[in-house]
mmCIF file of C-alpha atoms in Angstrom:
data_model
loop_
_atom_site.group_PDB
_atom_site.id
_atom_site.type_symbol
_atom_site.label_atom_id
_atom_site.label_comp_id
_atom_site.label_asym_id
_atom_site.label_seq_id
_atom_site.Cartn_x
_atom_site.Cartn_y
_atom_site.Cartn_z
ATOM 1 C CA MET A 697 -0.971 38.950 13.647
ATOM 2 C CA ARG A 698 -1.577 36.747 10.870
ATOM 3 C CA LEU A 699 -4.308 34.194 11.145
ATOM 4 C CA SER A 700 -2.231 31.578 9.473
ATOM 5 C CA LYS A 701 -0.008 31.910 12.718
ATOM 6 C CA ILE A 702 -2.764 30.909 15.003
ATOM 7 C CA PHE A 703 -3.690 27.897 13.198
ATOM 8 C CA ARG A 704 -0.129 26.403 12.864
ATOM 9 C CA LYS A 705 -0.132 25.411 16.744
ATOM 10 C CA GLY A 706 3.078 27.476 16.950
ATOM 11 C CA LYS A 707 5.139 25.562 14.671
ATOM 12 C CA GLU A 708 6.773 27.064 11.227
ATOM 13 C CA THR A 709 5.353 26.085 8.055
ATOM 14 C CA THR A 710 8.924 27.164 6.373
ATOM 15 C CA PHE A 711 11.383 24.499 6.136
ATOM 16 C CA LYS A 712 15.095 23.628 5.551
ATOM 17 C CA CYS A 713 16.464 20.557 4.451
ATOM 18 C CA ASN A 714 19.639 19.588 6.641
ATOM 19 C CA CYS A 715 21.472 17.823 4.215
ATOM 20 C CA CYS A 716 21.399 20.127 1.266
ATOM 21 C CA GLY A 717 20.296 23.482 2.596
ATOM 22 C CA THR A 718 17.130 23.629 0.301
ATOM 23 C CA GLU A 719 14.561 25.992 1.768
ATOM 24 C CA TYR A 720 10.776 25.095 1.313
ATOM 25 C CA ASP A 721 7.947 27.408 1.504
ATOM 26 C CA GLU A 722 6.225 24.601 3.353
ATOM 27 C CA ILE A 723 7.317 21.248 5.333
ATOM 28 C CA PRO A 724 7.347 18.426 2.733
ATOM 29 C CA LEU A 725 5.121 16.067 4.094
ATOM 30 C CA CYS A 726 4.391 13.663 1.483
ATOM 31 C CA PHE A 727 6.685 11.044 0.235
ATOM 32 C CA GLY A 728 6.538 7.406 -1.667
ATOM 33 C CA SER A 729 7.674 5.470 -4.714
ATOM 34 C CA GLU A 730 6.995 5.545 -8.404
ATOM 35 C CA PHE A 731 7.415 1.641 -8.232
ATOM 36 C CA PRO A 732 6.722 -1.429 -5.761
ATOM 37 C CA ASP A 733 10.507 -2.393 -4.751
ATOM 38 C CA TYR A 734 10.024 -5.692 -6.545
ATOM 39 C CA TYR A 735 10.522 -3.289 -9.810
ATOM 40 C CA PHE A 736 14.040 -2.731 -9.132
ATOM 41 C CA SER A 737 14.774 -6.496 -9.272
ATOM 42 C CA ILE A 738 13.864 -6.599 -12.817
ATOM 43 C CA PRO A 739 17.158 -5.614 -15.450
ATOM 44 C CA PRO A 740 16.599 -2.256 -17.172
ATOM 45 C CA GLU A 741 16.503 -3.971 -20.434
ATOM 46 C CA GLU A 742 13.823 -6.332 -19.443
ATOM 47 C CA ILE A 743 11.491 -3.843 -17.804
ATOM 48 C CA GLU A 744 9.423 -2.696 -20.952
ATOM 49 C CA LYS A 745 8.502 -6.663 -22.069
ATOM 50 C CA ARG A 746 8.113 -7.839 -18.098
ATOM 51 C CA VAL A 747 6.367 -4.640 -16.376
ATOM 52 C CA GLU A 748 3.007 -3.221 -17.213
ATOM 53 C CA LEU A 749 2.649 0.075 -15.155
ATOM 54 C CA GLU A 750 -0.187 2.277 -15.569
ATOM 55 C CA LYS A 751 -0.819 4.924 -13.120
ATOM 56 C CA SER A 752 -1.490 3.360 -9.757
ATOM 57 C CA LEU A 753 -1.319 -0.190 -11.022
ATOM 58 C CA CYS A 754 1.472 -2.445 -11.594
ATOM 59 C CA VAL A 755 2.057 -6.118 -13.230
ATOM 60 C CA ILE A 756 5.299 -8.052 -13.104
ATOM 61 C CA ASN A 757 5.962 -10.986 -15.080
ATOM 62 C CA LYS A 758 2.013 -11.629 -15.338
ATOM 63 C CA THR A 759 2.265 -13.082 -11.873
ATOM 64 C CA HIS A 760 3.115 -10.382 -9.306
ATOM 65 C CA PHE A 761 0.104 -7.856 -8.671
ATOM 66 C CA PHE A 762 0.657 -4.269 -7.336
ATOM 67 C CA HIS A 763 -1.369 -1.351 -6.505
ATOM 68 C CA ARG A 764 -0.511 2.152 -5.012
ATOM 69 C CA GLY A 765 -1.927 3.329 -1.891
ATOM 70 C CA ARG A 766 -1.315 5.782 0.820
ATOM 71 C CA ILE A 767 -0.268 5.228 4.462
ATOM 72 C CA THR A 768 -1.470 8.496 6.680
ATOM 73 C CA ILE A 769 0.509 9.071 10.146
ATOM 74 C CA PRO A 770 -1.110 11.323 12.038
ATOM 75 C CA ILE A 771 0.869 14.332 13.643
ATOM 76 C CA LEU A 772 -0.424 15.088 16.966
ATOM 77 C CA ASP A 773 0.918 18.483 17.700
ATOM 78 C CA PHE A 774 0.492 19.841 14.090
ATOM 79 C CA ASN A 775 -2.703 21.148 11.695
ATOM 80 C CA LYS A 776 -1.286 18.442 9.058
ATOM 81 C CA ASP A 777 -0.414 14.798 8.997
ATOM 82 C CA LEU A 778 2.491 12.640 7.214
ATOM 83 C CA TYR A 779 2.019 10.805 4.220
ATOM 84 C CA PHE A 780 3.585 7.888 2.026
ATOM 85 C CA ASP A 781 2.205 6.827 -1.278
ATOM 86 C CA ILE A 782 3.262 3.175 -1.215
ATOM 87 C CA TRP A 783 2.838 -0.142 -3.211
ATOM 88 C CA THR A 784 1.182 -3.067 -1.886
ATOM 89 C CA SER A 785 0.798 -6.857 -3.512
ATOM 90 C CA ILE A 786 -2.661 -7.799 -4.210
ATOM 91 C CA SER A 787 -4.083 -10.913 -5.329
ATOM 92 C CA PRO A 788 -4.787 -11.615 -8.872
ATOM 93 C CA GLU A 789 -8.723 -11.577 -8.107
ATOM 94 C CA ASN A 790 -8.527 -8.593 -6.058
ATOM 95 C CA PHE A 791 -6.772 -6.948 -8.615
ATOM 96 C CA GLU A 792 -9.310 -7.563 -11.402
ATOM 97 C CA ILE A 793 -11.911 -6.115 -8.923
ATOM 98 C CA ARG A 794 -10.005 -3.207 -8.915
ATOM 99 C CA MET A 795 -9.466 -2.525 -12.313
ATOM 100 C CA ASN A 796 -13.070 -2.670 -12.664
ATOM 101 C CA CYS A 797 -14.071 -0.733 -10.237
ATOM 102 C CA TRP A 798 -11.737 2.134 -10.711
ATOM 103 C CA GLY A 799 -13.705 4.705 -12.231
ATOM 104 C CA SER A 800 -17.065 3.642 -10.526
ATOM 105 C CA PRO A 801 -18.661 6.109 -8.322
ATOM 106 C CA ASN A 802 -19.440 2.983 -5.743
ATOM 107 C CA ARG A 803 -15.917 2.206 -5.758
ATOM 108 C CA LYS A 804 -15.785 2.595 -1.950
ATOM 109 C CA ASP A 805 -18.295 -0.403 -1.737
ATOM 110 C CA PHE A 806 -15.428 -2.813 -2.660
ATOM 111 C CA GLY A 807 -12.780 -4.276 -0.829
ATOM 112 C CA PRO A 808 -11.094 -3.976 1.810
ATOM 113 C CA TYR A 809 -8.096 -6.164 0.215
ATOM 114 C CA PHE A 810 -5.386 -7.890 1.948
ATOM 115 C CA GLY A 811 -1.729 -7.287 0.662
ATOM 116 C CA TRP A 812 1.976 -7.171 1.748
ATOM 117 C CA LEU A 813 3.329 -3.733 1.737
ATOM 118 C CA GLN A 814 6.358 -3.385 -0.939
ATOM 119 C CA ASN A 815 8.327 -0.378 -0.166
ATOM 120 C CA GLN A 816 10.500 0.558 2.265
ATOM 121 C CA ILE A 817 9.542 3.618 4.634
ATOM 122 C CA PRO A 818 12.051 5.582 5.624
ATOM 123 C CA THR A 819 13.219 5.162 9.445
ATOM 124 C CA TYR A 820 10.742 2.399 10.062
ATOM 125 C CA GLU A 821 12.887 -1.161 10.409
ATOM 126 C CA ASN A 822 11.703 -3.767 7.627
ATOM 127 C CA THR A 823 8.643 -2.684 6.017
ATOM 128 C CA ILE A 824 8.830 -4.831 2.964
ATOM 129 C CA ASN A 825 6.117 -7.981 3.237
ATOM 130 C CA ILE A 826 4.578 -6.604 6.562
ATOM 131 C CA LYS A 827 0.627 -6.862 6.569
ATOM 132 C CA SER A 828 -1.512 -4.211 5.314
ATOM 133 C CA ILE A 829 -5.262 -3.800 4.341
ATOM 134 C CA ALA A 830 -6.346 -1.391 1.332
ATOM 135 C CA ILE A 831 -9.343 0.629 1.768
ATOM 136 C CA GLU A 832 -11.038 2.122 -1.306
ATOM 137 C CA GLN A 833 -11.450 5.866 -1.674
ATOM 138 C CA ASP A 834 -13.505 8.003 -3.547
ATOM 139 C CA ALA A 835 -13.153 7.266 -7.566
ATOM 140 C CA GLY A 836 -9.749 8.776 -8.935
ATOM 141 C CA THR A 837 -8.062 8.459 -5.684
ATOM 142 C CA ILE A 838 -5.592 5.767 -4.249
ATOM 143 C CA PRO A 839 -6.917 3.585 -1.590
ATOM 144 C CA GLU A 840 -5.986 4.362 2.143
ATOM 145 C CA ILE A 841 -3.529 1.780 3.487
ATOM 146 C CA GLU A 842 -3.665 0.464 7.037
ATOM 147 C CA ILE A 843 -1.180 -1.182 8.417
ATOM 148 C CA THR A 844 -1.975 -4.740 10.365
ATOM 149 C CA GLU A 845 1.079 -6.070 11.143
ATOM 150 C CA GLU A 846 1.154 -6.700 14.689
ATOM 151 C CA ASN A 847 3.528 -4.914 16.862
ATOM 152 C CA HIS A 848 5.287 -3.106 14.097
ATOM 153 C CA GLN A 849 6.138 0.585 14.821
ATOM 154 C CA LEU A 850 4.620 1.803 11.552
ATOM 155 C CA GLY A 851 1.435 0.202 12.212
ATOM 156 C CA ILE A 852 1.676 1.830 15.913
ATOM 157 C CA ASP A 853 2.459 5.407 14.714
ATOM 158 C CA GLN A 854 -0.433 5.411 12.074
ATOM 159 C CA ASN A 855 -2.735 4.081 15.006
ATOM 160 C CA ASN A 856 -1.383 6.408 17.655
ATOM 161 C CA GLY A 857 0.049 9.287 15.795
ATOM 162 C CA ILE A 858 3.626 10.912 16.105
ATOM 163 C CA THR A 859 5.229 14.043 17.636
ATOM 164 C CA TYR A 860 5.942 17.026 15.304
ATOM 165 C CA LYS A 861 9.715 16.534 16.428
ATOM 166 C CA LYS A 862 9.363 12.585 15.231
ATOM 167 C CA ALA A 863 7.883 13.834 12.190
ATOM 168 C CA MET A 864 10.533 16.219 11.164
ATOM 169 C CA GLU A 865 13.175 13.321 11.934
ATOM 170 C CA ILE A 866 11.433 11.408 9.431
ATOM 171 C CA VAL A 867 10.977 14.089 7.060
ATOM 172 C CA GLN A 868 14.926 15.212 7.293
ATOM 173 C CA TYR A 869 15.541 11.277 6.605
ATOM 174 C CA ALA A 870 13.294 10.923 3.486
ATOM 175 C CA LEU A 871 14.881 14.269 2.200
ATOM 176 C CA LYS A 872 18.151 12.919 2.611
ATOM 177 C CA LEU A 873 17.563 9.812 1.098
ATOM 178 C CA GLN A 874 15.986 11.741 -2.136
ATOM 179 C CA HIS A 875 19.359 13.412 -2.331
ATOM 180 C CA GLU A 876 21.629 10.475 -2.422
#
């Protein structure tokens, strides 16, 4: 018996997409957006003029500030978690602090920063503009995003975890969206 089978808690790590049949060596557990959803409201011919985008920071019209972060949802009966790399709004003052401390070895000493989630998370209802906080991580790593919106299922699942079955439903739905 291979040791890897013992540590998977009985779950297969190979994965097949229901919508296209693609087979993965491992279950894809990290999804995300390259941009805050507000970005898509900018006409393509105006993006270069109105949008500043660099790695995990974005400014639109010099008035809307965003930063990228990660939502982690524990999978209770599996040895890995589900992740969403997303964008939240951030105040101009906190944006400036984040820019100044981005490469600092003491970055974890800054924040947390309040923000509004700026992406729709697959299978969760109305995640645009729900309350969140960004918690700094080690230098070079995007912040961990905690959902603070009261009674929102995304925050409940983040705090309590989800089953492997629910995680696979979310993964299948997220993959379907990517293929559309």
